[in-house]
Coordinates of C-alpha atoms in Angstrom, one line a residue:
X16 CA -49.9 -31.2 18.3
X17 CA -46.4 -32.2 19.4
X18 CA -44.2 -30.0 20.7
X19 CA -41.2 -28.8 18.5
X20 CA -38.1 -30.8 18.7
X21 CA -35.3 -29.3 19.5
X22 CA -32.6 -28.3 17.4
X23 CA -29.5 -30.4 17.7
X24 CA -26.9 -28.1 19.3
X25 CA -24.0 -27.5 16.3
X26 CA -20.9 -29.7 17.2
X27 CA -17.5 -27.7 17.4
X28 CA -15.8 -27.6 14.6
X29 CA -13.0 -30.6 15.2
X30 CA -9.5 -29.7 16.2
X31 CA -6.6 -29.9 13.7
X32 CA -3.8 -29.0 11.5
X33 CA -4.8 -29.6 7.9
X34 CA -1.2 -31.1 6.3
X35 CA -2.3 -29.8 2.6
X36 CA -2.2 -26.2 4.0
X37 CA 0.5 -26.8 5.5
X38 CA 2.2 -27.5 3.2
X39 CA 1.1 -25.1 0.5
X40 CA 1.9 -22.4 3.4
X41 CA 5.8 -23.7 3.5
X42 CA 5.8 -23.4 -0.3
X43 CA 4.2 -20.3 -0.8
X44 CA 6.3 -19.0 2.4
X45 CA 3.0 -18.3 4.3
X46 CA 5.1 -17.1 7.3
X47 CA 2.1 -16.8 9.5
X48 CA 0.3 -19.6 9.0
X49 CA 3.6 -21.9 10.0
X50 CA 3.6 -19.6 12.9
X51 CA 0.2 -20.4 13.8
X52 CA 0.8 -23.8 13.3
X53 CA 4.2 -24.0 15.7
X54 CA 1.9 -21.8 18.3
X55 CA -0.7 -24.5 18.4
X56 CA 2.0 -27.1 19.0
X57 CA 3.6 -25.2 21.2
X58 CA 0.4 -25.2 23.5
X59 CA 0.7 -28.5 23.3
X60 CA 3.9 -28.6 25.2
X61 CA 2.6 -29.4 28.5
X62 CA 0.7 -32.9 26.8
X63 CA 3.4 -34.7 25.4
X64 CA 1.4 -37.3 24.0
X65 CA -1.0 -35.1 21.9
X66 CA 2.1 -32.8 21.4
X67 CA 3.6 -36.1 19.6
X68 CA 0.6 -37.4 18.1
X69 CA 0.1 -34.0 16.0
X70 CA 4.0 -34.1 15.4
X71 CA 3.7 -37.7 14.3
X72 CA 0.6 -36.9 11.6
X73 CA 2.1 -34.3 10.6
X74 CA 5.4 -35.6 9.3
X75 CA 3.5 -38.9 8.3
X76 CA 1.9 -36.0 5.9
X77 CA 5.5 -35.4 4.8
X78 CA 5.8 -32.2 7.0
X79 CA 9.4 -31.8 7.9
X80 CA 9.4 -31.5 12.0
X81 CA 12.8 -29.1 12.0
X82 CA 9.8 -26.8 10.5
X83 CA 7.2 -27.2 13.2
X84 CA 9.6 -27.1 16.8
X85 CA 13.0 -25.3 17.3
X86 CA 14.5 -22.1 15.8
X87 CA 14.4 -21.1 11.8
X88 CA 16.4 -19.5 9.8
X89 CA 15.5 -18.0 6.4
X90 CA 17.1 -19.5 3.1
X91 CA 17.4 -17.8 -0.5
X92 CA 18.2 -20.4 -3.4
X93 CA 20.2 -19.2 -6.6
X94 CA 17.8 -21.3 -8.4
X95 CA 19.3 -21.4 -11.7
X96 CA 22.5 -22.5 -10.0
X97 CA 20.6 -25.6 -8.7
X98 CA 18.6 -26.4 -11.8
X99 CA 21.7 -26.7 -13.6
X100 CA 23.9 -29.0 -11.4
X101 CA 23.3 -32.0 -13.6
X102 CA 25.9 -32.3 -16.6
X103 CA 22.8 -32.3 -19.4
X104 CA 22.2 -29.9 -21.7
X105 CA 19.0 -28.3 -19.4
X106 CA 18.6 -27.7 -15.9
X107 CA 15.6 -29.4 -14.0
X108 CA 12.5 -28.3 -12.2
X109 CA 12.5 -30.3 -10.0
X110 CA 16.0 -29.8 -8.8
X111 CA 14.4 -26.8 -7.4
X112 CA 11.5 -28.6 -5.1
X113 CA 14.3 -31.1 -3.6
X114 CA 16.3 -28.7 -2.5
X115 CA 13.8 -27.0 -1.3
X116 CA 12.9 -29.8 1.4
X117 CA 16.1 -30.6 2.0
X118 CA 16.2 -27.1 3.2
X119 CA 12.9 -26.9 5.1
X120 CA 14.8 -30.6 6.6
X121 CA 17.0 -28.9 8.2
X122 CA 15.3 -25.8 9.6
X123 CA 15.2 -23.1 7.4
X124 CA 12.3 -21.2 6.6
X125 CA 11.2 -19.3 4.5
X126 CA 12.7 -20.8 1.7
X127 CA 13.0 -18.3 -1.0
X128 CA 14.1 -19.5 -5.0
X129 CA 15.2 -16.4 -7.2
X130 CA 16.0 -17.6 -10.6
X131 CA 17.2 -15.2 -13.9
X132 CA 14.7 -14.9 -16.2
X133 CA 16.7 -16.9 -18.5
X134 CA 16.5 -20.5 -16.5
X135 CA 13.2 -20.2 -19.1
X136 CA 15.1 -21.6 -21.6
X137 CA 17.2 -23.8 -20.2
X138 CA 15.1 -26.0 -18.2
X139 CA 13.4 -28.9 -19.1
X140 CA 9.7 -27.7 -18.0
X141 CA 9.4 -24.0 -18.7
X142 CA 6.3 -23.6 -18.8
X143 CA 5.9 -25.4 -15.3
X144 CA 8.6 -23.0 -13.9
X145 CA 6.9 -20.0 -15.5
X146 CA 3.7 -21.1 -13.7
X147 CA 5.0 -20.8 -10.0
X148 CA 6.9 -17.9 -10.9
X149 CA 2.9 -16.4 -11.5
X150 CA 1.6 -18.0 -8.4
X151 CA 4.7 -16.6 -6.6
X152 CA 6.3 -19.5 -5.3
X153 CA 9.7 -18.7 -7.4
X154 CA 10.8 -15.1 -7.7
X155 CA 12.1 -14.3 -11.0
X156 CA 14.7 -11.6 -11.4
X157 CA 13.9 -9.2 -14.5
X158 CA 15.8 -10.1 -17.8
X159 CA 19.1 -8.5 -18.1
X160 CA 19.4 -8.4 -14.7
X161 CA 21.4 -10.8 -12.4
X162 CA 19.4 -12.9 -9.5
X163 CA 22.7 -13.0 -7.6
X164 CA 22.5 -9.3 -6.8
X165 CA 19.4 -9.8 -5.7
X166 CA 19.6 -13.1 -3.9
X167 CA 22.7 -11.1 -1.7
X168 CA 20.2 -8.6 -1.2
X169 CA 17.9 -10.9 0.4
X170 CA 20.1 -13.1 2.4
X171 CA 21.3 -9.4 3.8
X172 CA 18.3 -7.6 4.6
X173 CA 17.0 -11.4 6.4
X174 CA 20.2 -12.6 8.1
X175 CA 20.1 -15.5 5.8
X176 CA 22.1 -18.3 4.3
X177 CA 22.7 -18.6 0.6
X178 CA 22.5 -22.2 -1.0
X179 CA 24.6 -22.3 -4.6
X180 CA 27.4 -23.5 -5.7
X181 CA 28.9 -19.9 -7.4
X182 CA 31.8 -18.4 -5.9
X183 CA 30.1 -15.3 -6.6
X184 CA 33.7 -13.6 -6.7
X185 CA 31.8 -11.0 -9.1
X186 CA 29.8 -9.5 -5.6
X187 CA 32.2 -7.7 -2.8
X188 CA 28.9 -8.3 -0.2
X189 CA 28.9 -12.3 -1.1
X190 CA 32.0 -12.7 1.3
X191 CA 30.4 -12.1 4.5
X192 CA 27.1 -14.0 3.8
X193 CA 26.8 -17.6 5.2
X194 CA 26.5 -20.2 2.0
X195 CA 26.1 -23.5 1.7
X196 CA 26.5 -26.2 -1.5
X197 CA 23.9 -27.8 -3.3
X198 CA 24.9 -31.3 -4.1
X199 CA 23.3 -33.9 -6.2
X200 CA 22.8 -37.9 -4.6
X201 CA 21.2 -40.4 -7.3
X202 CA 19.7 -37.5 -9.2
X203 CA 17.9 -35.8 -6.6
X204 CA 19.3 -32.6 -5.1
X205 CA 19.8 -32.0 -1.1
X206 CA 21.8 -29.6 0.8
X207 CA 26.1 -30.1 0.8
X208 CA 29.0 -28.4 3.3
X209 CA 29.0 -24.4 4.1
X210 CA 31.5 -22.7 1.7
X211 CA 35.2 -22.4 2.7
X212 CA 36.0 -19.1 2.7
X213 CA 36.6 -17.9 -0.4
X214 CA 40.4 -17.4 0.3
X215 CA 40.8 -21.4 -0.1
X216 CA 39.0 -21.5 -3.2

């Protein structure tokens, strides 16, 4: 009888970032896993060439790199506020998702959307919108309420920056909190200028 062969020895598992849970991580603000993920590159540091190879598949993936190296700051979106910059008659979803990565673009993260509970009926995929409100990747404030008291609630508690284009002269703590416009270019929404302060509006 011949001797048993041997069993191939199991090869490591290969070494990567996978770009789809990435990016689900950045919009389900997964602040650990990006973490993890700027670690790893940040090991990297002393190989600049696999440093920028990662770098370079991951933005090929259509990962923003002001998300994966240098500092972050968190962002809270007045979401019905964005969805409703166009002059139609409904706001649009995907107002929201722009802005979004024009947001992660520039370095913030997390990126938190807080929408009123009535953007359900004014935008042009509701049940879309009421779908990642479930999977929490928009936060819906309850109805009769107002999502500006608690988006100033967030940016406060976080040190972030608010993006919307309301004055919010109706909220005292607005004035100190750092905001910034929304602005629409050929339909598709990206981040404007910070807000004067409100004493030139």
């Amino acid at each position: 009888l011949l001797p048993p062969r041997p069993r191939p020895t199991p090869r490591p598992a290969k070494r990567g970032i996978d770009p789809a849970r990435l990016r689900r991580a950045l919009v389900m603000n997964d602040v650990a896993y990006v973490n993890k993920v700027r670690d790893e590159l940040a090991r990297l540091a002393h190989d600049r060439v696999k440093e920028r190879e990662l770098l370079a598949e991951l933005t090929q993936a259509g990962i923003p790199e002001a998300v994966l190296v240098g500092p972050l700051r968190p962002a809270f979106v007045d979401g019905s506020n964005v969805a409703n910059m166009s002059p139609e008659r409904h706001g649009h979803l995907a107002y929201l998702d722009q802005i979004r990565a024009s947001a992660w673009a520039e370095g913030y993260f997390p990126v938190t959307i807080i929408v009123d509970a009535s953007l359900r009926y004014q935008i042009d995929q509701p049940d879309a919108l009421m779908t990642r409100v479930e999977r929490g990747e928009i936060l819906m404030a309850p109805a009769g309420t107002s999502a500006d008291e608690l988006l100033i609630e967030e940016a406060q508690t976080h040190h972030g920056i608010i993006i919307t284009n309301d004055r919010m002269t109706n909220w005292p703590a607005a004035k100190s909190l750092e905001k910034r416009h929304a602005v629409l270019e050929c339909d598709s929404a990206r981040l404007g200028s910070f807000h004067r302060s409100a004493f030139f509006w």
